Amino acid sequence: MSDNENKENAATPETSTHFIEDIIDADLAAGKNDGRVATRFPPEPNGYLHIGHAKSICLNFGLAQKYGGTCNLRFDDTNPATEDVEYIDAIQEDVRWLGFDWGDRLYYASDYFEQMYEYALVLIRAGKAYVEALSVEEIREYRGNFTTPGRESPWRDRPVAENLDLFARMRKGEFKDGELCLRARIDMQSPNMNLRDPVMYRIRHAHHHRTQDDWCIYPMYDWAHGLEDAIEGITHSLCTLEFENHRPLYDWFLEQLPIHRPQQIEFARLNLSYTVMSKRRLLKLVEQQLVTGWDDPRMPTITGMRRRGYSPAALRRFAERVGLARRDGIVDMALLEHTVREDLNETTPRVMAVLNPLKVTIENYPEGEEEFFEAPLHPEKPEFGTRQLPFSRHLYIERDDFREDPPKKWHRLSPGAEIRLRYACLIRCNEVIKDASGEVVELKCTFDPDSRGGNAPDGRRVRGTSHWVSATHALPARVRLYDRLFRVENPLKTEEGGDFVDNLNPQSLEELRDCRVEPYLATLAPEARVQFERLGYFVADRHEFRPDDMVFNRAVSLRDSWARIERSQPTGPSSANRGQRRAAEKQGAQPSAPAPAAKTETKPQAAAPAASPAEITIDDFARLDLRVGVVVAASEVAGAKKLLQLQVDIGEARPRQIMAGIRARYDDPSQLVGKKVIVVANLKPRQMKFGLSEGMLLAGASEDGTRLELAELSGDILPGDTVA
RNA sequence: UGGGACGUAGGCUAAUGGUAUGCCCCAGGUUUUUGGUACCUGUCAUUGUAGGUUCGAAUCCUACCGUCCCAACCA
């Protein structure tokens, strides 16, 4: 590589610029705004901030940092009916915790009310605004709809003097709520509904948390927001896509006034799988006590994620990583979890905790004796230091780390097997003690005195390493295991008449009350993040943790490749697949290919370490939407030996295309045409090599049990009928 | 239904007329006193579809299809 190339590479930025940076670069190049970049983060104090806001915060503050500009924190407090000081405090705490500093640039829209009022007078005098006397219902009716243009209000041509008088009296409080309002005089025919004489001020005799009872008229968003930006000298006003239709209005208002003209730019809001992101819905979860509060660790709120143990750096990195574009989509929760693991892996000390303790007695270790092993707090970072691990005759190990009948590839403890206790020694299991019900209650083991520190004296290979605590020294703790709040990727997709709360994951929280942790953990401060070795990243609960009553929340589990191996083992407990098949057999049918059940839908949660992996319940099975389908076309798929491509009418606007691995049985596909079959209608469509498959057909063994056969139906049934 | 936007792999994302980038997911492997981490390898895209312009198109043009947003005195 030449020097030249080296230089070029060095100059190439690691991340490419996104479209907003491109706009700013162009503005700067054109000499706009005197080379200034000024952004703002303008939350309405009517709820807590969520991860979507975090994206916006990182964007706005990040841009200011990058361009040497400023970013204001501004509360858009124009609606006293829904706003509250509780939120004002919480929002500031969240932004600060995320790592951003607004310096002395904290502003409130309500500080501009007087100025806005003056500007409204300007519009009235110019004949661009008028006092409306129609009722809310009448205004709605006059507005028309998408297809029919609006009609002009009878008050639209009220003389300026009268408007001025009425508006002044509105302010003085001479009218009741809703009796009058101030409207912009724009265009009732506009195809953009926002331009059909939008309301600028409404009358609300309400107490405002900052202006008290000074005002009884409050500005609407469209009128207020551009003014707030203009007054603060914002250059680039960033907002989400749904405000795109408002931009002509944003611009129109500012054009009427002799003030600074900020530029509104929209970007796609962040959506995350397995959660909801609107304040309205989050509020519902809180109010109906479906979660413990705004800071419930399962909530996608910033404060919830904080309590969950996510770090500010992880959230910032995530915001960076999801990118910025104008196309909306749903970011995979797995990306967030990956980012959290990545950050916590680098920043977090390792400690040992046993969540489901199983008693172990080291028979050749003297009763009453103890010793201490020095163990590093981070295996790759000596600068983290070490701590002393007490060891004695009586220990606890994780119940999951022992199996009486070990499956293949099991590296952990089982009768006669030898494992390493992390940083301590090698032990071998000699005897299994069970209680009356047959449950394993204790293991009798011996340790190899020459293996102190954990190394095999003769270099023998010991593959399994378990975490452990000394029973005589360990401290009790409560541990909460969290899982995703919703059991489906998009909780907003519900059955007819359903509600997103129907999709809540009933197993999103599991509290373990009988955990044992090493003594070192009592020195932790609330909110300290640690890795419990081999289990996951945990945080000392910021509200409930005390040295004598320890409470930990699991931020995220470690990746668990054993769970994967076991899942794929034919002899292991049933995989998601097998479970589903078993359930299907009860109904006398067996799902046949194409895609053996959507992986992402039935994937067992890596979570709950104690849970038996991958079972599905009868409730899961009931989620299958089975429909009657009529095959309208069937053909072979060129290049695929097993597949048939079917068009199946299930009573929808168009037939579904379904790829089925049944070619071996139906060598003449045309014989299938006209047959009534059973279709899994709510299976996530799957893009296969040979085309999209939009469902799955049920099949079973033929009567003589020798071949596969599609389950067929007959009788007076129609495509789309539900199969009970 | 009128208007506005958006379509790149299973999910995000890059590309600025020069032959599809990176991350996540998934599958395998190496190292390992965490079945973690790190590292390596692999699967997956004729860029929504169909035409056109061009030596050359994800990029420009046309048409179609699909998805999202808008009919609060909410923001």
Coordinates of N, CA, C and O (backbone and C1' of nucleotides) in Angstrom, one line a residue, chain B residues 4-75:
Chain B
rG4 P -48.7 15.6 -2.9 O5' -47.9 15.3 -1.5 C5' -47.6 16.3 -0.6 C4' -47.0 15.8 0.6 C3' -45.8 14.8 0.5 O3' -44.6 15.5 0.3 C1' -47.4 13.9 2.0
rA5 P -43.5 14.8 -0.6 O5' -43.2 13.5 0.3 C5' -42.0 13.3 0.9 C4' -42.0 12.3 2.0 C3' -41.3 11.0 1.6 O3' -39.9 11.1 1.8 C1' -43.4 10.5 2.6
rC6 P -38.9 10.5 0.7 O5' -38.9 9.0 1.2 C5' -38.6 8.7 2.5 C4' -39.0 7.3 2.8 C3' -38.5 6.2 1.8 O3' -37.2 6.0 2.0 C1' -40.8 5.8 2.3
rG7 P -36.4 5.1 1.0 O5' -36.8 3.7 1.4 C5' -36.8 2.6 0.5 C4' -37.4 1.4 1.1 C3' -37.0 0.2 0.3 O3' -37.2 -1.0 1.1 C1' -39.3 0.8 -0.2
rU8 P -36.1 -1.5 2.1 O5' -34.8 -1.6 1.1 C5' -34.9 -2.4 -0.1 C4' -33.6 -2.9 -0.5 C3' -32.9 -3.8 0.6 O3' -33.3 -5.1 0.6 C1' -31.4 -2.2 -0.3
rA9 P -33.7 -5.8 2.0 O5' -32.9 -7.1 2.0 C5' -33.4 -8.3 1.3 C4' -32.6 -9.5 1.9 C3' -32.9 -9.9 3.3 O3' -33.0 -11.3 3.4 C1' -30.6 -9.6 2.9
rG10 P -34.4 -11.9 3.4 O5' -34.8 -11.8 5.0 C5' -36.1 -12.3 5.4 C4' -36.1 -12.0 6.9 C3' -35.7 -10.6 7.3 O3' -36.8 -9.7 7.3 C1' -34.5 -12.2 8.6
rG11 P -36.4 -8.1 7.0 O5' -35.8 -7.7 8.4 C5' -36.6 -7.7 9.6 C4' -35.8 -6.9 10.6 C3' -35.3 -5.6 10.2 O3' -36.3 -4.6 10.2 C1' -33.6 -6.8 11.3
rC12 P -36.0 -3.2 9.4 O5' -34.9 -2.5 10.4 C5' -34.4 -1.3 10.1 C4' -33.2 -1.0 10.9 C3' -32.2 -0.1 10.2 O3' -32.6 1.2 10.3 C1' -31.1 -2.0 11.1
rU13 P -32.7 2.0 8.9 O5' -31.2 2.1 8.4 C5' -30.2 2.7 9.2 C4' -28.8 2.3 8.8 C3' -28.4 2.8 7.4 O3' -28.0 4.2 7.5 C1' -27.7 0.6 7.7
rA14 P -27.9 5.1 6.2 O5' -26.7 4.5 5.4 C5' -25.4 4.8 5.8 C4' -24.3 4.2 5.0 C3' -24.2 4.6 3.5 O3' -23.6 5.9 3.4 C1' -23.8 2.3 3.7
rA15 P -24.1 6.9 2.3 O5' -23.5 6.3 1.0 C5' -22.1 6.0 1.0 C4' -21.8 5.2 -0.3 C3' -22.3 5.9 -1.5 O3' -21.4 5.7 -2.6 C1' -23.4 3.8 -1.4
rU16 P -21.0 6.9 -3.5 O5' -22.4 7.7 -3.8 C5' -23.1 7.6 -5.1 C4' -23.8 8.9 -5.4 C3' -22.8 10.0 -5.9 O3' -23.6 10.9 -6.7 C1' -24.0 10.7 -4.0
rG17 P -23.4 11.1 -8.2 O5' -23.4 9.6 -8.7 C5' -24.5 9.1 -9.5 C4' -24.0 7.8 -10.0 C3' -22.5 7.8 -10.4 O3' -22.0 6.5 -10.3 C1' -23.8 7.3 -12.3
rG18 P -20.8 6.2 -9.3 O5' -20.1 4.9 -9.9 C5' -20.8 3.7 -9.8 C4' -20.0 2.6 -10.4 C3' -18.6 2.4 -9.8 O3' -18.2 1.1 -9.9 C1' -18.5 3.0 -12.1
rU19 P -17.6 0.3 -8.7 O5' -18.3 -1.0 -8.6 C5' -19.6 -1.1 -7.9 C4' -20.3 -2.3 -8.5 C3' -19.5 -3.6 -8.6 O3' -20.4 -4.7 -8.3 C1' -20.4 -3.0 -10.7
rA20 P -20.2 -5.6 -7.0 O5' -20.8 -4.7 -5.9 C5' -20.9 -5.3 -4.6 C4' -21.6 -4.3 -3.8 C3' -21.9 -4.8 -2.4 O3' -20.9 -4.5 -1.5 C1' -23.8 -3.7 -3.3
rU21 P -20.3 -5.7 -0.5 O5' -19.9 -4.8 0.8 C5' -19.0 -3.8 0.6 C4' -19.1 -2.8 1.8 C3' -19.3 -3.5 3.2 O3' -18.1 -4.0 3.7 C1' -20.8 -1.7 3.0
rG22 P -18.1 -5.3 4.6 O5' -18.6 -4.7 6.1 C5' -17.8 -3.8 6.8 C4' -18.7 -3.2 7.9 C3' -19.4 -4.1 8.8 O3' -18.5 -4.6 9.8 C1' -20.9 -2.5 8.1
rC23 P -18.8 -6.0 10.6 O5' -20.0 -5.7 11.5 C5' -19.9 -4.8 12.6 C4' -21.2 -4.5 13.3 C3' -22.0 -5.7 13.7 O3' -21.6 -6.2 14.9 C1' -23.4 -4.2 12.5
rC24 P -21.9 -7.7 15.3 O5' -23.5 -7.8 15.4 C5' -24.1 -7.1 16.5 C4' -25.6 -7.3 16.4 C3' -26.1 -8.7 16.3 O3' -26.2 -9.3 17.6 C1' -27.2 -7.5 14.7
rC25 P -25.9 -10.9 17.8 O5' -27.1 -11.5 16.9 C5' -28.5 -11.4 17.3 C4' -29.4 -12.0 16.3 C3' -29.1 -13.5 16.0 O3' -29.6 -14.3 16.9 C1' -29.4 -12.2 14.0
rC26 P -28.8 -15.6 17.4 O5' -28.8 -16.5 16.1 C5' -30.1 -17.0 15.6 C4' -29.8 -17.7 14.3 C3' -28.7 -18.7 14.3 O3' -29.1 -19.9 14.8 C1' -28.4 -17.3 12.4
rA27 P -28.0 -20.8 15.7 O5' -27.0 -21.4 14.6 C5' -27.6 -22.3 13.6 C4' -26.5 -22.7 12.6 C3' -25.2 -23.1 13.2 O3' -25.2 -24.5 13.6 C1' -24.7 -21.6 11.5
rG28 P -24.2 -25.0 14.8 O5' -22.8 -24.8 14.1 C5' -22.1 -25.9 13.6 C4' -20.9 -25.5 12.8 C3' -19.6 -25.3 13.6 O3' -19.0 -26.6 13.9 C1' -19.8 -23.5 12.2
rG29 P -18.3 -26.7 15.4 O5' -16.9 -26.0 15.3 C5' -16.0 -26.5 14.4 C4' -14.9 -25.5 14.1 C3' -14.0 -25.1 15.3 O3' -13.0 -26.0 15.5 C1' -14.7 -23.1 14.1
rU30 P -12.3 -26.1 17.0 O5' -11.4 -24.8 17.0 C5' -10.2 -24.8 16.2 C4' -9.4 -23.5 16.5 C3' -9.1 -23.3 18.0 O3' -8.0 -24.0 18.4 C1' -10.0 -21.3 17.0
rU31 P -7.9 -24.5 20.0 O5' -7.7 -23.1 20.8 C5' -6.5 -22.4 20.6 C4' -6.7 -21.1 21.4 C3' -7.0 -21.2 22.9 O3' -5.9 -21.6 23.7 C1' -8.4 -19.6 21.9
rU32 P -6.2 -22.6 24.9 O5' -7.1 -21.8 25.9 C5' -6.7 -20.6 26.5 C4' -7.9 -19.9 27.2 C3' -8.5 -20.8 28.3 O3' -7.8 -20.8 29.5 C1' -10.2 -19.8 26.9
rU33 P -7.4 -22.1 30.3 O5' -8.3 -22.1 31.6 C5' -9.5 -22.9 31.6 C4' -10.5 -22.3 32.6 C3' -10.5 -20.7 32.4 O3' -11.9 -20.4 32.6 C1' -10.1 -21.4 34.7
rU34 P -12.7 -19.8 31.3 O5' -14.0 -19.2 32.1 C5' -14.6 -20.0 33.1 C4' -16.0 -19.8 33.1 C3' -16.7 -20.0 31.7 O3' -18.0 -20.4 31.8 C1' -17.0 -17.8 32.4
rG35 P -18.3 -21.9 31.2 O5' -18.8 -21.7 29.7 C5' -17.8 -21.6 28.7 C4' -18.5 -21.8 27.4 C3' -19.7 -20.9 27.2 O3' -19.9 -20.7 25.8 C1' -20.4 -23.2 27.3
rG36 P -19.3 -19.4 25.1 O5' -19.5 -18.2 26.2 C5' -20.7 -17.5 26.4 C4' -20.4 -16.2 27.1 C3' -19.6 -15.2 26.4 O3' -20.5 -14.4 25.5 C1' -18.7 -15.4 28.5
rU37 P -19.9 -13.9 24.1 O5' -18.6 -13.1 24.5 C5' -18.7 -11.8 25.1 C4' -17.3 -11.3 25.4 C3' -16.5 -11.1 24.1 O3' -16.8 -9.9 23.5 C1' -15.2 -12.3 25.8
rA38 P -16.7 -9.7 21.9 O5' -15.1 -10.1 21.6 C5' -14.1 -9.2 22.0 C4' -12.8 -9.8 21.6 C3' -12.7 -10.2 20.1 O3' -12.3 -9.1 19.3 C1' -11.9 -11.9 21.5
rC39 P -12.9 -9.1 17.8 O5' -12.2 -10.2 17.1 C5' -10.7 -10.2 17.0 C4' -10.2 -11.5 16.4 C3' -10.9 -12.0 15.2 O3' -10.4 -11.4 14.0 C1' -10.8 -13.8 16.8
rC40 P -11.4 -11.3 12.7 O5' -11.4 -12.8 12.2 C5' -10.2 -13.4 11.7 C4' -10.4 -14.8 11.4 C3' -11.6 -15.0 10.4 O3' -11.2 -14.8 9.0 C1' -11.8 -16.6 12.1
rU41 P -12.2 -14.3 7.9 O5' -13.1 -15.6 7.7 C5' -12.5 -16.8 7.1 C4' -13.5 -17.9 7.2 C3' -14.9 -17.6 6.5 O3' -14.8 -17.7 5.1 C1' -15.2 -18.7 8.6
rG42 P -15.8 -16.9 4.2 O5' -17.2 -17.7 4.4 C5' -17.2 -19.0 4.1 C4' -18.5 -19.6 4.6 C3' -19.8 -19.0 4.1 O3' -20.1 -19.4 2.8 C1' -19.9 -19.4 6.5
rU43 P -20.9 -18.4 1.9 O5' -22.4 -18.6 2.4 C5' -23.0 -19.9 2.5 C4' -24.3 -19.8 3.1 C3' -25.2 -18.7 2.5 O3' -25.8 -19.1 1.3 C1' -25.3 -18.6 4.9
rC44 P -25.8 -18.2 0.1 O5' -26.9 -17.1 0.4 C5' -28.1 -17.6 1.0 C4' -28.8 -16.4 1.6 C3' -28.7 -15.1 0.8 O3' -29.7 -15.1 -0.2 C1' -28.4 -14.7 3.1
rA45 P -29.3 -14.5 -1.7 O5' -29.3 -13.0 -1.4 C5' -30.6 -12.4 -1.0 C4' -30.8 -11.2 -1.9 C3' -30.2 -11.4 -3.3 O3' -31.1 -12.0 -4.2 C1' -29.5 -9.3 -2.3
rU46 P -32.0 -11.5 -5.2 O5' -31.1 -10.8 -6.3 C5' -31.6 -9.8 -7.1 C4' -30.5 -9.2 -7.9 C3' -31.0 -8.1 -8.8 O3' -30.8 -6.9 -8.1 C1' -30.2 -9.8 -10.2
rU47 P -31.7 -5.7 -8.3 O5' -31.9 -5.1 -6.9 C5' -33.0 -5.6 -6.0 C4' -33.0 -4.6 -4.8 C3' -33.6 -3.3 -5.1 O3' -34.4 -2.8 -4.0 C1' -31.4 -3.0 -4.4
rG48 P -35.5 -1.8 -4.1 O5' -36.9 -2.7 -4.2 C5' -37.0 -3.9 -3.5 C4' -38.4 -4.5 -3.8 C3' -38.6 -4.6 -5.3 O3' -38.1 -5.9 -5.7 C1' -40.4 -3.5 -4.2
rU49 P -37.5 -6.0 -7.2 O5' -38.8 -5.9 -8.1 C5' -39.8 -6.9 -8.0 C4' -40.9 -6.6 -9.0 C3' -40.5 -6.3 -10.4 O3' -40.2 -7.4 -11.2 C1' -42.1 -4.7 -9.7
rA50 P -39.1 -7.3 -12.4 O5' -39.9 -6.4 -13.5 C5' -41.1 -6.9 -14.0 C4' -41.7 -5.9 -15.0 C3' -40.7 -5.2 -15.9 O3' -40.4 -6.1 -17.0 C1' -41.9 -3.5 -15.0
rG51 P -39.1 -5.7 -18.0 O5' -39.8 -4.6 -18.9 C5' -38.9 -3.8 -19.6 C4' -39.7 -2.5 -19.9 C3' -38.7 -1.4 -20.3 O3' -38.4 -1.5 -21.7 C1' -40.1 -0.5 -18.6
rG52 P -36.9 -1.4 -22.1 O5' -36.6 0.1 -22.0 C5' -37.4 1.0 -22.8 C4' -37.2 2.4 -22.3 C3' -35.8 3.0 -22.3 O3' -35.5 3.4 -23.6 C1' -36.8 3.6 -20.2
rU53 P -34.0 3.3 -24.1 O5' -33.3 4.5 -23.3 C5' -33.7 5.9 -23.6 C4' -32.9 6.8 -22.7 C3' -31.4 6.6 -22.8 O3' -30.8 7.2 -23.9 C1' -32.1 6.9 -20.5
rU54 P -29.7 6.4 -24.7 O5' -28.5 6.3 -23.7 C5' -27.8 7.4 -23.2 C4' -26.8 7.0 -22.2 C3' -25.9 5.9 -22.6 O3' -24.8 6.3 -23.4 C1' -26.7 5.5 -20.4
rC55 P -24.4 5.4 -24.6 O5' -23.6 4.2 -24.0 C5' -23.3 3.0 -24.7 C4' -22.5 2.1 -23.9 C3' -23.0 1.7 -22.6 O3' -24.0 0.7 -22.6 C1' -20.7 2.3 -22.4
rG56 P -25.3 0.9 -21.7 O5' -24.7 0.8 -20.2 C5' -24.2 -0.4 -19.7 C4' -23.5 -0.1 -18.4 C3' -24.4 0.4 -17.3 O3' -25.2 -0.6 -16.7 C1' -22.4 1.6 -17.3
rA57 P -26.7 -0.2 -16.2 O5' -26.5 0.9 -15.1 C5' -25.8 0.6 -13.9 C4' -26.6 1.0 -12.7 C3' -27.9 0.2 -12.5 O3' -28.2 0.2 -11.1 C1' -28.3 2.5 -12.8
rA58 P -27.7 -1.0 -10.2 O5' -28.5 -0.8 -8.9 C5' -29.9 -1.0 -8.8 C4' -30.5 -0.1 -7.7 C3' -30.6 1.4 -8.0 O3' -31.8 1.7 -8.7 C1' -29.6 1.0 -5.9
rU59 P -31.8 2.9 -9.7 O5' -31.1 4.1 -9.0 C5' -31.8 4.8 -7.9 C4' -30.9 5.9 -7.4 C3' -30.6 7.0 -8.4 O3' -30.7 8.3 -7.8 C1' -28.6 6.0 -7.7
rC60 P -32.0 9.1 -7.9 O5' -32.1 9.5 -9.4 C5' -31.5 10.7 -9.8 C4' -31.9 10.9 -11.3 C3' -33.3 10.6 -11.7 O3' -34.2 11.6 -11.4 C1' -31.8 9.6 -13.2
rC61 P -35.7 11.3 -11.1 O5' -36.3 10.9 -12.6 C5' -36.3 11.9 -13.6 C4' -37.0 11.3 -14.8 C3' -38.3 10.6 -14.5 O3' -39.4 11.5 -14.5 C1' -37.0 9.2 -15.9
rU62 P -40.7 11.2 -13.6 O5' -41.4 10.1 -14.4 C5' -41.9 10.3 -15.7 C4' -42.5 9.1 -16.3 C3' -43.5 8.3 -15.4 O3' -44.8 8.9 -15.4 C1' -42.0 6.8 -16.4
rA63 P -45.7 8.8 -14.0 O5' -46.2 7.3 -14.1 C5' -47.0 6.8 -15.2 C4' -47.1 5.4 -15.2 C3' -47.6 4.7 -13.9 O3' -49.1 4.8 -13.8 C1' -45.8 3.5 -14.7
rC64 P -49.7 4.8 -12.4 O5' -49.4 3.3 -11.9 C5' -50.2 2.2 -12.3 C4' -49.6 0.9 -12.0 C3' -49.6 0.5 -10.5 O3' -50.8 -0.1 -10.1 C1' -47.4 0.2 -11.3
rC65 P -51.4 0.2 -8.6 O5' -50.5 -0.8 -7.8 C5' -50.5 -2.2 -8.0 C4' -49.5 -2.9 -7.1 C3' -49.6 -2.5 -5.7 O3' -50.6 -3.3 -5.0 C1' -47.3 -2.4 -6.4
rG66 P -51.3 -2.6 -3.7 O5' -50.1 -2.7 -2.6 C5' -49.6 -3.9 -2.1 C4' -48.4 -3.7 -1.2 C3' -48.6 -2.8 0.0 O3' -49.3 -3.5 1.0 C1' -46.6 -2.2 -1.1
rU67 P -50.1 -2.6 2.1 O5' -49.0 -1.9 3.0 C5' -48.1 -2.6 3.8 C4' -47.1 -1.6 4.4 C3' -47.7 -0.4 5.1 O3' -48.1 -0.7 6.4 C1' -46.0 0.3 3.7
rC68 P -49.3 0.1 7.1 O5' -48.6 1.5 7.5 C5' -47.6 1.5 8.5 C4' -46.9 2.9 8.5 C3' -47.8 4.1 8.7 O3' -48.2 4.2 10.1 C1' -46.4 4.6 6.9
rC69 P -49.5 4.9 10.5 O5' -49.3 6.5 10.2 C5' -48.3 7.2 10.9 C4' -48.2 8.6 10.4 C3' -49.6 9.3 10.3 O3' -49.9 9.8 11.6 C1' -48.4 9.6 8.3
rC70 P -51.4 9.9 12.0 O5' -51.9 11.2 11.2 C5' -51.5 12.5 11.4 C4' -52.1 13.4 10.4 C3' -53.6 13.4 10.3 O3' -54.1 14.2 11.4 C1' -52.6 13.4 8.2
rA71 P -55.4 13.8 12.2 O5' -56.6 14.2 11.3 C5' -56.8 15.6 11.1 C4' -58.2 15.8 10.5 C3' -59.3 15.2 11.3 O3' -59.7 16.0 12.4 C1' -59.6 14.7 9.0
rA72 P -60.1 15.3 13.9 O5' -58.8 15.5 14.8 C5' -58.2 16.7 15.1 C4' -58.7 17.3 16.4 C3' -58.0 18.6 16.7 O3' -58.9 19.4 17.5 C1' -57.7 17.0 18.5
rC73 P -59.5 20.6 16.8 O5' -59.2 21.7 17.9 C5' -57.9 22.1 18.1 C4' -57.7 22.7 19.5 C3' -58.1 21.7 20.6 O3' -57.3 22.0 21.7 C1' -59.4 23.7 20.7
rC74 P -56.7 20.7 22.6 O5' -55.9 19.8 21.6 C5' -54.6 20.0 21.4 C4' -53.7 19.1 22.1 C3' -52.2 19.2 21.9 O3' -51.7 20.2 22.8 C1' -52.9 16.9 21.8
rA75 P -50.7 21.2 22.1 O5' -49.3 20.4 22.0 C5' -48.7 19.8 23.2 C4' -47.7 18.8 22.8 C3' -46.7 19.3 21.7 O3' -45.6 19.9 22.4 C1' -47.7 17.2 21.0

